Coordinates of C-alpha atoms in Angstrom, one line a residue:
M1 CA -0.1 0.0 0.4
T2 CA 1.5 2.8 -1.2
T3 CA 0.5 7.2 0.0
L4 CA -0.5 9.1 -3.0
I5 CA 1.1 11.8 -2.4
L6 CA 3.1 13.0 -5.3
F7 CA 6.2 15.3 -6.1
T8 CA 7.0 16.2 -9.9
F9 CA 10.8 18.4 -9.2
I10 CA 13.8 19.4 -11.6
V11 CA 16.3 18.9 -9.8
L12 CA 18.8 21.2 -10.8
S13 CA 23.4 20.9 -11.2
F14 CA 23.6 22.0 -8.1
G15 CA 21.7 19.1 -5.9
K16 CA 21.1 15.7 -5.0
T17 CA 17.7 13.7 -2.9
W18 CA 18.2 10.9 -0.3
C19 CA 16.9 9.5 2.2
W20 CA 18.5 8.1 5.9
S21 CA 15.7 6.7 8.1
D22 CA 17.0 7.1 12.6
D23 CA 13.3 5.4 13.4
Y24 CA 14.0 1.3 12.3
N25 CA 15.3 -0.3 15.1
D26 CA 11.6 -1.4 16.2
Y27 CA 11.5 -2.4 13.0
V28 CA 14.7 -4.4 11.1
K29 CA 17.4 -5.8 14.3
Y30 CA 20.5 -8.1 12.9
K31 CA 22.2 -10.3 14.2
Y32 CA 25.3 -11.7 14.6
T33 CA 25.1 -15.8 15.6
K34 CA 27.8 -18.0 14.3
K35 CA 30.9 -18.4 12.2
S36 CA 31.3 -22.3 12.0
N37 CA 33.8 -24.4 8.6
C38 CA 35.7 -21.1 7.9
N39 CA 38.9 -23.4 8.2
G40 CA 39.9 -23.2 4.1
K41 CA 39.0 -24.9 2.5
G42 CA 34.9 -24.4 2.7
W43 CA 32.9 -21.8 4.2
S44 CA 29.0 -21.5 5.3
Y45 CA 27.7 -19.3 7.6
S46 CA 24.8 -19.3 9.5
S47 CA 22.6 -15.7 10.8
E48 CA 19.0 -13.9 11.9
S49 CA 17.0 -10.8 10.9
V50 CA 14.3 -9.4 11.7
I51 CA 12.9 -7.2 8.9
N52 CA 9.6 -6.3 9.8
R53 CA 9.1 -8.2 13.5
Q54 CA 9.6 -11.2 11.1
T55 CA 12.4 -13.7 11.8
Y56 CA 15.0 -14.5 8.3
R57 CA 17.8 -17.2 9.3
F58 CA 20.3 -16.7 6.4
E59 CA 22.7 -19.8 5.9
I60 CA 25.1 -20.1 2.6
K61 CA 27.6 -23.8 2.4
N62 CA 30.5 -25.0 0.8
N63 CA 29.7 -21.8 -2.4
E64 CA 26.7 -24.1 -4.1
I65 CA 23.1 -23.2 -2.7
G66 CA 21.4 -20.2 -0.6
S67 CA 18.5 -19.9 1.1
I68 CA 15.7 -17.8 3.2
K69 CA 14.0 -20.1 6.0
K70 CA 10.6 -19.0 6.9
F71 CA 7.5 -20.7 6.0
S72 CA 8.8 -22.0 2.9
D73 CA 12.9 -22.4 1.7
I74 CA 14.1 -19.8 -1.5
K75 CA 16.5 -20.6 -2.9
G76 CA 19.8 -20.2 -5.6
S77 CA 22.4 -20.2 -6.3
I78 CA 26.3 -19.0 -6.0
N79 CA 28.9 -19.5 -7.7
D80 CA 32.7 -17.8 -7.5
R81 CA 32.6 -15.3 -9.7
D82 CA 29.8 -14.8 -8.4
M83 CA 31.0 -14.7 -5.0
Y84 CA 34.2 -12.8 -5.8
F85 CA 33.3 -10.3 -8.3
S86 CA 29.7 -9.5 -9.5
F87 CA 27.9 -7.4 -6.5
S88 CA 26.6 -4.0 -8.3
P89 CA 24.0 -2.5 -7.5
N90 CA 22.3 -3.8 -10.6
F91 CA 21.7 -7.2 -9.1
Q92 CA 19.0 -9.2 -11.2
S93 CA 15.8 -10.8 -9.1
N94 CA 15.1 -14.0 -8.2
S95 CA 19.1 -14.0 -7.9
F96 CA 21.6 -14.4 -5.5
K97 CA 24.7 -11.6 -4.3
V98 CA 27.8 -11.6 -2.4
L99 CA 30.3 -8.6 -1.2
I100 CA 33.7 -10.3 0.8
V101 CA 34.4 -7.4 2.8
E102 CA 37.6 -7.1 4.5
T103 CA 37.7 -6.3 8.7
N104 CA 39.1 -6.1 11.6
R105 CA 38.1 -9.3 12.2
P106 CA 37.1 -12.4 10.9
K107 CA 36.4 -11.8 7.0
I108 CA 32.3 -10.8 6.8
I109 CA 30.6 -11.5 3.1
I110 CA 27.6 -10.0 3.0
W111 CA 24.9 -11.3 1.5
I112 CA 22.3 -10.1 -0.8
Y113 CA 18.6 -12.2 -1.5
H114 CA 15.3 -10.1 -3.5
K115 CA 12.4 -12.5 -4.6
H116 CA 11.3 -11.0 -7.7
G117 CA 7.4 -10.3 -7.0
T118 CA 8.3 -8.9 -3.3
D119 CA 8.9 -5.5 -1.5
G120 CA 12.6 -7.0 0.8
L121 CA 15.3 -7.3 0.1
F122 CA 17.4 -9.5 2.6
V123 CA 20.7 -9.6 3.2
G124 CA 22.6 -12.1 5.7
I125 CA 26.5 -11.7 7.6
G126 CA 28.4 -14.0 7.1
C127 CA 32.4 -15.4 7.4
F128 CA 35.3 -16.4 5.1
E129 CA 38.6 -17.7 6.3
S130 CA 40.3 -18.5 2.8
D131 CA 44.0 -17.1 2.2
N132 CA 43.9 -17.0 -1.1
C133 CA 40.5 -15.1 -1.3
R134 CA 41.9 -13.0 1.1
K135 CA 44.2 -11.8 -0.9
S136 CA 42.4 -11.4 -3.8
I137 CA 39.7 -9.6 -2.2
S138 CA 42.5 -7.1 0.3
N139 CA 43.7 -6.3 -3.2
N140 CA 40.4 -5.6 -5.3
Y141 CA 36.6 -4.8 -3.8
G142 CA 38.4 -5.0 0.8
A143 CA 36.6 -2.7 2.7
Y144 CA 35.1 -2.1 6.3
I145 CA 32.1 -2.4 7.5
Y146 CA 30.3 -1.5 10.2
I147 CA 27.0 -3.0 11.0
F148 CA 24.1 -0.8 12.6
D149 CA 20.5 -2.2 12.9
K150 CA 19.2 -0.6 10.9
S151 CA 22.1 -0.1 7.7
I152 CA 25.7 -2.1 7.4
I153 CA 28.4 1.0 6.5
V154 CA 31.0 -0.7 3.9
Y155 CA 34.5 2.0 3.2
S156 CA 36.1 0.2 1.1
K157 CA 39.8 -0.2 -0.3
M158 CA 38.4 2.2 -3.4
D159 CA 37.7 5.0 -1.8
E160 CA 34.0 4.1 -1.3
K161 CA 31.9 4.5 1.6
W162 CA 28.3 2.5 1.6
V163 CA 25.6 2.0 3.5
I164 CA 23.7 -0.4 2.6
D165 CA 19.8 0.1 4.4
F166 CA 18.0 -3.6 4.6
S167 CA 15.2 -2.0 6.3
N168 CA 12.8 -2.7 3.6
R169 CA 10.3 -0.2 5.6
A170 CA 12.1 2.7 4.2
V171 CA 12.8 1.6 0.7
N172 CA 10.3 0.1 -2.2
Y173 CA 12.7 -2.4 -3.9
E174 CA 10.6 -4.3 -5.9
T175 CA 11.8 -4.9 -9.7
K176 CA 13.9 -2.7 -8.5
T177 CA 18.0 -2.2 -7.9
I178 CA 20.1 -2.0 -4.4
P179 CA 19.9 1.5 -2.9
F180 CA 23.6 2.7 -2.2
I181 CA 24.0 5.8 0.0
Y182 CA 26.4 8.2 -0.2
I183 CA 28.6 8.7 3.2
D184 CA 30.7 12.4 3.1
G185 CA 34.0 11.8 4.8
D186 CA 34.3 10.0 8.0
D187 CA 30.6 12.6 9.3
K188 CA 28.1 9.5 9.5
Q189 CA 25.3 11.2 10.4
T190 CA 25.9 13.9 6.5
V191 CA 24.7 12.0 3.7
S192 CA 24.3 12.9 0.3
C193 CA 23.3 10.2 -2.4
K194 CA 25.2 8.1 -4.8
F195 CA 22.6 7.9 -8.1
T196 CA 22.2 3.6 -9.2
T197 CA 18.0 4.3 -10.6
D198 CA 15.6 6.6 -11.0
L199 CA 13.6 5.8 -8.7
F200 CA 13.1 4.8 -5.7
S201 CA 9.4 4.9 -3.7
G202 CA 8.5 4.7 -0.2
R203 CA 5.6 2.4 1.1
S204 CA 3.4 3.7 3.4
Y205 CA 2.5 3.2 7.4
N206 CA 0.9 5.8 10.2
D207 CA 3.7 7.8 10.9
P208 CA 5.4 10.1 8.9
Q209 CA 7.4 8.3 5.6
R210 CA 11.4 9.3 4.5
Y211 CA 12.3 8.5 1.2
L212 CA 14.7 8.1 -1.2
F213 CA 14.8 10.2 -3.7
T214 CA 17.4 9.1 -6.7
G215 CA 17.9 9.6 -10.4
K216 CA 20.0 11.9 -12.5
I217 CA 20.3 14.8 -11.2
D218 CA 19.4 17.0 -14.3
S219 CA 16.4 14.9 -15.3
V220 CA 12.9 15.3 -13.7
T221 CA 12.1 13.0 -10.9
K222 CA 8.6 11.8 -10.7
I223 CA 7.9 10.4 -6.8
D224 CA 5.1 8.7 -7.3
N225 CA 4.4 6.1 -5.0
N226 CA 0.9 4.7 -7.6
Q227 CA 2.5 3.7 -10.2
N228 CA 2.3 -0.2 -9.3
D229 CA -2.4 -1.1 -11.0
N230 CA -2.6 -3.8 -8.7
E231 CA -1.2 -1.8 -5.6
E232 CA -4.0 0.6 -3.3
T233 CA -3.5 3.7 -4.0
V234 CA -4.1 5.4 -0.3
Q235 CA -5.4 8.5 0.1
I236 CA -4.7 11.1 2.3
P237 CA -6.6 12.4 5.1
V238 CA -8.2 15.8 5.5
N239 CA -9.0 19.2 7.9
K240 CA -5.6 16.9 8.9
E241 CA -2.2 17.4 7.9
T242 CA -0.2 14.5 5.8
R243 CA 4.3 15.0 6.8
E244 CA 6.9 14.6 4.0
L245 CA 10.3 14.1 3.4
I246 CA 12.4 16.0 0.2
C247 CA 16.2 16.0 0.6
I248 CA 18.0 18.3 -0.7
G249 CA 22.4 17.4 -1.5
N250 CA 24.3 20.0 -2.8
K251 CA 26.8 19.0 -5.6
G252 CA 28.3 21.7 -6.3
K253 CA 31.7 23.2 -5.7
N254 CA 30.3 26.6 -3.7
T255 CA 27.9 27.0 -0.2
I256 CA 24.4 27.2 -1.7
K257 CA 21.3 28.8 0.5
V258 CA 17.8 27.3 -0.3
Q259 CA 14.5 28.6 0.0
F260 CA 10.7 27.1 -0.8
S261 CA 7.8 29.5 -1.6
V262 CA 4.9 28.8 -1.3
K263 CA 1.6 30.1 -2.7
E264 CA -1.0 31.8 0.0
G265 CA -4.5 31.6 -0.2
C266 CA -6.7 29.2 -1.5
D267 CA -9.9 27.7 0.0
K268 CA -9.6 24.6 0.3
Y269 CA -6.3 23.6 1.1
E270 CA -3.1 24.5 2.5
I271 CA 0.4 23.7 2.1
R272 CA 4.1 25.2 4.2
T273 CA 7.9 24.2 4.7
N274 CA 9.8 23.5 7.1
P275 CA 12.9 25.5 7.3
Q276 CA 11.3 27.6 4.4
L277 CA 15.4 28.6 3.7
M278 CA 18.6 26.4 4.5
T279 CA 22.4 26.7 3.5
I280 CA 24.0 23.9 2.7
P281 CA 26.9 22.8 1.7
K282 CA 28.8 22.1 -1.1
G283 CA 29.0 17.8 -1.0
K284 CA 26.2 18.2 2.0
A285 CA 21.9 17.8 1.9
L286 CA 19.0 18.8 4.5
E287 CA 16.1 16.7 5.2
F288 CA 12.8 19.7 4.3
E289 CA 9.5 19.3 5.6
V290 CA 6.4 19.5 3.2
F291 CA 2.6 20.1 5.1
I292 CA -0.1 19.9 3.7
K293 CA -3.6 20.4 4.9
P294 CA -6.4 19.5 3.0
L295 CA -10.0 22.0 4.0
C296 CA -12.6 19.7 2.6
S297 CA -12.6 16.1 -0.4
C298 CA -10.6 17.2 -3.5
F299 CA -7.3 16.6 -6.2
V300 CA -4.3 18.4 -5.5
E301 CA -2.4 20.7 -7.3
D302 CA 0.2 23.2 -6.4
I303 CA 3.2 23.8 -7.9
I304 CA 6.0 25.1 -4.7
K305 CA 8.8 27.2 -5.6
L306 CA 12.0 26.2 -5.1
F307 CA 15.3 29.1 -5.4
S308 CA 18.9 27.3 -4.5
L309 CA 21.5 30.9 -5.0
D310 CA 24.3 30.0 -5.3
M311 CA 26.5 32.3 -2.2
K312 CA 30.1 32.7 -3.7
K313 CA 28.6 33.6 -7.5
G314 CA 26.2 35.6 -6.5
T315 CA 23.4 33.7 -9.0
T316 CA 20.0 32.3 -8.1
I317 CA 17.9 29.2 -10.1
E318 CA 14.3 28.7 -9.5
S319 CA 12.8 25.4 -10.0
N320 CA 9.6 24.4 -9.6
I321 CA 7.6 20.6 -6.9
K322 CA 4.8 20.2 -8.5
I323 CA 2.1 18.5 -6.4
K324 CA -0.5 16.4 -6.2
A325 CA -2.6 14.2 -4.4
E326 CA -6.0 13.2 -3.6
T327 CA -7.7 13.1 -0.4
E328 CA -10.4 10.2 1.7
L329 CA -14.0 11.7 0.9
S330 CA -15.3 12.9 3.7
T331 CA -18.3 14.9 4.4
R332 CA -15.8 19.0 4.2
L333 CA -16.9 19.0 0.9
D334 CA -15.2 20.3 -2.3
P335 CA -17.7 23.6 -3.6
D336 CA -16.5 22.9 -7.1
E337 CA -18.6 19.3 -7.0
L338 CA -22.3 21.2 -6.6
K339 CA -24.7 21.8 -8.7
E340 CA -27.0 24.2 -8.6
E341 CA -30.3 23.8 -10.7
K342 CA -32.6 25.8 -9.3
K343 CA -34.0 27.3 -5.7
I344 CA -36.7 24.9 -3.7
G345 CA -37.5 26.6 -0.8
E346 CA -35.9 29.3 2.2
G347 CA -35.8 29.1 5.9
S348 CA -34.1 29.8 8.7
F349 CA -31.5 28.2 7.9
G350 CA -30.4 29.4 3.8
I351 CA -31.7 29.7 0.7
V352 CA -31.9 26.1 -0.7
Y353 CA -31.3 25.0 -4.6
L354 CA -32.0 21.6 -6.2
G355 CA -28.0 20.1 -7.2
E356 CA -26.2 17.5 -7.9
F357 CA -23.7 16.0 -6.8
R358 CA -21.4 13.0 -7.9
G359 CA -23.8 12.2 -10.0
N360 CA -26.7 12.2 -7.1
K361 CA -30.1 14.6 -6.6
V362 CA -29.6 16.8 -3.3
A363 CA -30.5 19.7 -1.6
I364 CA -27.9 21.8 -0.8
K365 CA -28.9 24.4 1.8
K366 CA -27.4 28.1 1.4
M367 CA -26.1 29.7 4.3
K368 CA -27.0 33.8 4.5
E369 CA -24.4 36.7 4.3
S370 CA -26.5 37.8 7.1
D371 CA -26.1 34.8 9.3
R372 CA -22.5 34.1 8.8
Q373 CA -21.6 35.0 12.1
Q374 CA -19.3 33.7 13.5
S375 CA -21.6 32.2 16.5
S376 CA -23.8 31.2 13.1
L377 CA -20.4 29.5 12.0
D378 CA -20.2 27.2 15.2
E379 CA -24.1 26.5 15.2
F380 CA -23.2 25.3 11.6
E381 CA -20.1 22.8 12.9
K382 CA -22.1 21.3 15.1
E383 CA -24.4 20.5 13.0
V384 CA -22.3 18.3 11.4
V385 CA -21.0 16.7 13.2
M386 CA -24.5 16.0 14.4
L387 CA -25.4 14.5 11.1
D388 CA -22.1 13.2 9.8
K389 CA -22.5 11.1 13.1
F390 CA -26.4 9.0 12.1
R391 CA -27.2 6.5 10.4
S392 CA -30.7 6.1 10.4
E393 CA -33.3 5.7 7.2
Y394 CA -35.4 6.8 8.7
I395 CA -33.2 10.4 9.2
I396 CA -32.5 12.3 5.7
H397 CA -28.7 11.1 4.3
F398 CA -26.3 13.5 4.7
Y399 CA -24.0 14.1 2.2
G400 CA -21.2 16.8 3.4
A401 CA -20.9 20.5 3.8
V402 CA -18.4 23.6 2.6
F403 CA -17.0 24.8 5.0
I404 CA -14.8 27.4 2.5
P405 CA -16.4 31.1 4.7
S406 CA -17.5 32.3 1.2
K407 CA -19.2 29.7 -0.2
I408 CA -20.4 27.9 3.0
C409 CA -23.6 25.5 2.9
M410 CA -25.1 21.8 3.9
V411 CA -25.8 18.7 1.2
T412 CA -29.0 16.5 2.2
E413 CA -30.7 13.5 -0.1
F414 CA -33.4 15.5 -2.4
A415 CA -36.9 15.2 -0.8
E416 CA -39.0 15.0 -4.5
F417 CA -42.2 15.9 -2.5
G418 CA -41.1 18.0 0.0
S419 CA -42.5 18.6 3.4
L420 CA -45.1 16.9 5.2
S421 CA -46.0 20.6 5.5
V422 CA -45.9 21.4 2.2
L423 CA -48.3 18.2 1.8
I424 CA -50.4 18.9 4.2
K425 CA -51.8 22.4 2.3
K426 CA -51.3 20.9 -0.9
R427 CA -53.1 18.2 -1.6
D428 CA -56.3 17.2 0.1
I429 CA -56.7 14.4 2.2
S430 CA -58.4 12.7 0.1
Q431 CA -55.4 12.2 -1.8
V432 CA -54.0 10.7 0.7
S433 CA -54.6 8.1 2.4
M434 CA -55.2 7.0 6.6
K435 CA -52.3 3.4 5.8
L436 CA -50.3 6.1 4.4
R437 CA -50.1 9.0 7.0
I438 CA -49.6 6.4 10.2
K439 CA -46.9 5.3 7.6
F440 CA -46.2 8.7 8.3
M441 CA -45.2 9.5 11.9
L442 CA -43.9 5.1 12.0
N443 CA -41.2 6.4 10.5
A444 CA -40.9 9.6 12.4
A445 CA -41.5 7.8 15.1
K446 CA -39.1 5.3 14.0
G447 CA -36.6 8.7 13.3
I448 CA -36.4 10.3 16.3
S449 CA -36.4 6.8 18.5
Y450 CA -32.8 6.4 16.7
L451 CA -31.6 10.0 17.9
H452 CA -33.2 9.0 21.5
S453 CA -31.5 5.7 21.8
N454 CA -28.7 7.6 21.2
G455 CA -29.2 10.5 24.2
I456 CA -30.0 12.9 20.8
L457 CA -33.1 15.4 21.2
H458 CA -34.0 17.0 17.9
R459 CA -36.2 20.0 20.1
D460 CA -37.7 20.8 16.8
I461 CA -39.8 18.4 15.8
K462 CA -42.4 19.8 13.3
P463 CA -44.5 19.1 10.2
D464 CA -41.7 21.2 7.8
N465 CA -38.7 19.1 9.2
I466 CA -40.5 15.7 8.1
L467 CA -39.3 15.2 4.5
V468 CA -41.2 12.9 1.9
V469 CA -39.1 10.8 -0.1
S470 CA -42.1 8.8 -1.3
L471 CA -46.4 8.2 -1.5
D472 CA -45.7 4.5 -2.3
E473 CA -47.9 3.2 0.5
N474 CA -45.6 -0.7 0.4
E475 CA -42.1 1.2 0.2
Q476 CA -40.8 0.3 3.5
V477 CA -39.9 4.9 4.1
N478 CA -42.7 7.3 3.3
C479 CA -40.6 10.2 5.1
K480 CA -37.1 11.1 7.2
L481 CA -36.6 13.6 9.9
T482 CA -34.0 16.2 9.3
D483 CA -33.3 20.0 10.6
F484 CA -30.5 18.6 13.1
G485 CA -29.4 22.8 14.0
A486 CA -32.0 22.6 17.1
S487 CA -30.1 19.2 18.0
R488 CA -28.3 18.6 21.6
N489 CA -27.0 15.3 22.7
I490 CA -28.8 15.0 26.9
N491 CA -25.5 14.4 27.9
M492 CA -24.1 18.0 27.7
M493 CA -27.1 19.9 28.3
M494 CA -27.9 20.8 32.0
T495 CA -30.7 19.6 34.7
N496 CA -32.2 23.0 34.8
M497 CA -31.9 23.4 30.3
T498 CA -34.2 26.2 30.5
F499 CA -36.1 27.0 27.5
T500 CA -34.1 28.6 24.9
K501 CA -34.5 32.0 22.4
G502 CA -35.1 30.9 19.4
I503 CA -34.8 27.3 18.9
G504 CA -38.2 25.5 18.2
T505 CA -41.6 26.3 16.8
P506 CA -43.9 27.7 19.6
V507 CA -47.4 25.4 17.6
Y508 CA -44.8 22.8 18.6
M509 CA -42.7 23.7 22.1
A510 CA -43.4 22.0 24.9
P511 CA -45.4 23.7 27.6
E512 CA -42.4 22.7 30.2
I513 CA -40.0 24.4 27.6
L514 CA -42.8 27.7 27.3
N515 CA -42.5 27.7 31.2
K516 CA -38.6 28.1 30.9
I517 CA -37.9 24.9 33.4
R518 CA -35.9 22.4 32.0
Y519 CA -37.3 19.4 30.2
K520 CA -35.3 16.1 29.2
Q521 CA -36.8 14.0 26.0
S522 CA -40.7 14.5 26.3
A523 CA -40.8 17.8 25.0
D524 CA -39.5 15.9 21.2
I525 CA -42.6 13.7 22.5
Y526 CA -44.6 16.2 22.8
S527 CA -44.0 18.5 19.7
F528 CA -44.2 14.7 18.2
A529 CA -47.2 14.9 19.1
I530 CA -49.8 18.4 18.1
T531 CA -47.2 16.3 14.5
M532 CA -49.5 14.0 15.0
Y533 CA -52.7 15.8 15.6
E534 CA -51.7 17.9 12.3
C535 CA -50.9 14.7 10.6
F536 CA -53.9 11.9 11.1
G537 CA -56.0 15.3 11.0
W538 CA -55.0 16.7 8.2
C539 CA -55.4 19.7 9.0
A540 CA -52.7 23.3 11.6
A541 CA -52.8 22.1 15.1
Y542 CA -54.1 25.4 15.6
P543 CA -55.6 27.2 13.3
K544 CA -55.3 30.6 12.9
S545 CA -59.4 31.7 13.2
Q546 CA -59.2 31.2 16.8
F547 CA -55.5 31.1 17.7
Q548 CA -54.3 34.7 16.0
F549 CA -50.6 35.8 17.7
P550 CA -47.8 32.8 19.0
W551 CA -48.3 34.1 22.7
S552 CA -52.2 32.7 22.1
I553 CA -51.4 29.4 21.9
A554 CA -48.8 29.6 24.7
D555 CA -51.6 31.0 27.0
F556 CA -53.4 27.9 26.2
V557 CA -50.8 25.0 26.7
T558 CA -49.5 27.1 29.8
Q559 CA -52.4 26.5 31.5
G560 CA -53.2 22.8 30.1
N561 CA -55.4 23.1 27.5
R562 CA -54.9 20.6 24.5
R563 CA -57.0 20.4 21.3
T564 CA -60.5 18.4 21.0
K565 CA -60.0 16.0 18.4
A566 CA -60.0 16.4 15.0
E567 CA -63.5 15.3 12.5
A568 CA -60.5 13.2 10.8
M569 CA -58.9 11.3 13.2
T570 CA -59.8 7.9 15.1
N571 CA -60.6 8.2 18.6
E572 CA -56.9 5.1 19.2
Q573 CA -55.1 8.0 17.5
Y574 CA -56.7 10.2 19.7
D575 CA -56.6 8.6 22.3
L576 CA -52.4 8.3 21.9
I577 CA -52.1 11.9 20.9
D578 CA -53.8 12.3 24.0
Q579 CA -50.8 9.8 26.1
C580 CA -47.9 12.2 24.6
W581 CA -49.4 15.9 25.4
K582 CA -49.4 15.5 29.2
Q583 CA -49.0 18.6 30.8
N584 CA -46.2 16.7 33.1
P585 CA -44.1 15.0 31.3
D586 CA -42.9 12.0 33.4
E587 CA -46.5 11.7 32.5
R588 CA -45.8 11.6 28.9
I589 CA -45.2 8.2 27.0
P590 CA -41.4 7.0 25.4
I591 CA -40.9 6.9 21.7
D592 CA -40.3 3.5 21.2
V593 CA -44.0 3.0 23.0
V594 CA -44.8 5.2 20.4
V595 CA -43.6 3.5 17.7
A596 CA -45.2 0.1 19.3
K597 CA -48.6 1.6 19.9
L598 CA -48.3 3.1 15.4
E599 CA -47.7 -0.9 14.4
E600 CA -50.5 -1.5 15.7
L601 CA -53.0 0.9 14.3

């Protein structure tokens, strides 16, 4: 699995790229276990290596067979020519290569095996005690070797100092060559790159990555970790920083000063580098961090400017680093993926448009500019967080929201038939059967049950917030709950929570809310009782001919009065409503009982 961030950049004549890892101790350990048969007649060795927490045992005997013992033996041959001369950065898949080096202890054999189709490079260490071989090696290919937990450092007599990094966690070796990292002088902390291939790509893990970038200095080098079509694409997270490293080396004769310049003001993502400016002496290399933070689900494609100043000549060279990335899918939407078709309504939140999002018909609720104060934005984000957690077929599907200040909106499933309130006003009672009206209420009750079982109060249940998605009596779901701007988690509410201005509609408010005393789930039950009254009766609960002002309704309710049975509803239905709008909140039946009784109607 590989990460999707892709860097394309032109490395100038002064620069090299490199990577050095310092965090593989937990993953790759070497254990030299045995020195045997070093008697001048032949040789063999046995050793163990732990790669990615898996132990591999290596054996080579009598110049003939080498094997890796894990779950099965993988064998190949080693001949004399391989032993003495064939160690090179261009070894083939399914082959052994041996480097014999001279040390101040018994002679060491470095045995490297790569199996085609894997991403691992297997390394073994052995001993060698042959006088004849020793002479040849000393004259031609002798070296001093230092063995570390995460690498082998070889100082050869040909004035070459190599690091063999045998952590397959650092580098993907599949069908590629061995990486060699040239060490400049005796400073083992300063590492630059010995170019052997066009590309090494890193492997994707949860922690930050370090890559080995190699290639000709004057070529365009593409760091693309998704070249293999069979590999899974890894997408970067939204609203979180993803960190990558670019390693820049100075191959020139003079000290250079390197600076990155990042474009600012992008609505969809943020990019920063650390450090922004650094001086690199000749023959040295430094790491630069690149952080990208997508603000929505999108494709990222941008350029970082790289400026290098030759401190002696005073000349500056500019080059581009192209960044391409794909984010994970999230509920933070890219506004460019939304297509508005027509205005279909307007409410307290803002204007509602019919639109399209990724081939789906959606409702796009755009926040009014006058409401874009910080408090409103905070409430908007809380609602989005809540909606993102809902998983119920009786709650309108939430696709996501746009958080870009000038384009704030919410995207939900489009309900073809609008709200229950609109249906009551526009359709005659004869056009909507009682069976369908009961189904409307049953679906809504199941939506409320889902909320209450998860500790959520809706706080604004009414026909306006019940959307009709189908008029077919045989469909399982005919309507769904929506508009959770007023919803709150019960556990986050104070026990003495009182009436909040602007929350709910007086017609559907429970008496305890109107009286500004504490309220709980039973307040939703009261609101649902008024909703059932209007749905079963197919009429307004408080007609304006009798209740001209909102406070008339408030006075009527707080005094303990209730509406009489509407003509269109049955006694059983009115009895259920009566059990839900009791003056005492504790006497109202819970929503699960409401669901059961609706199923009996």
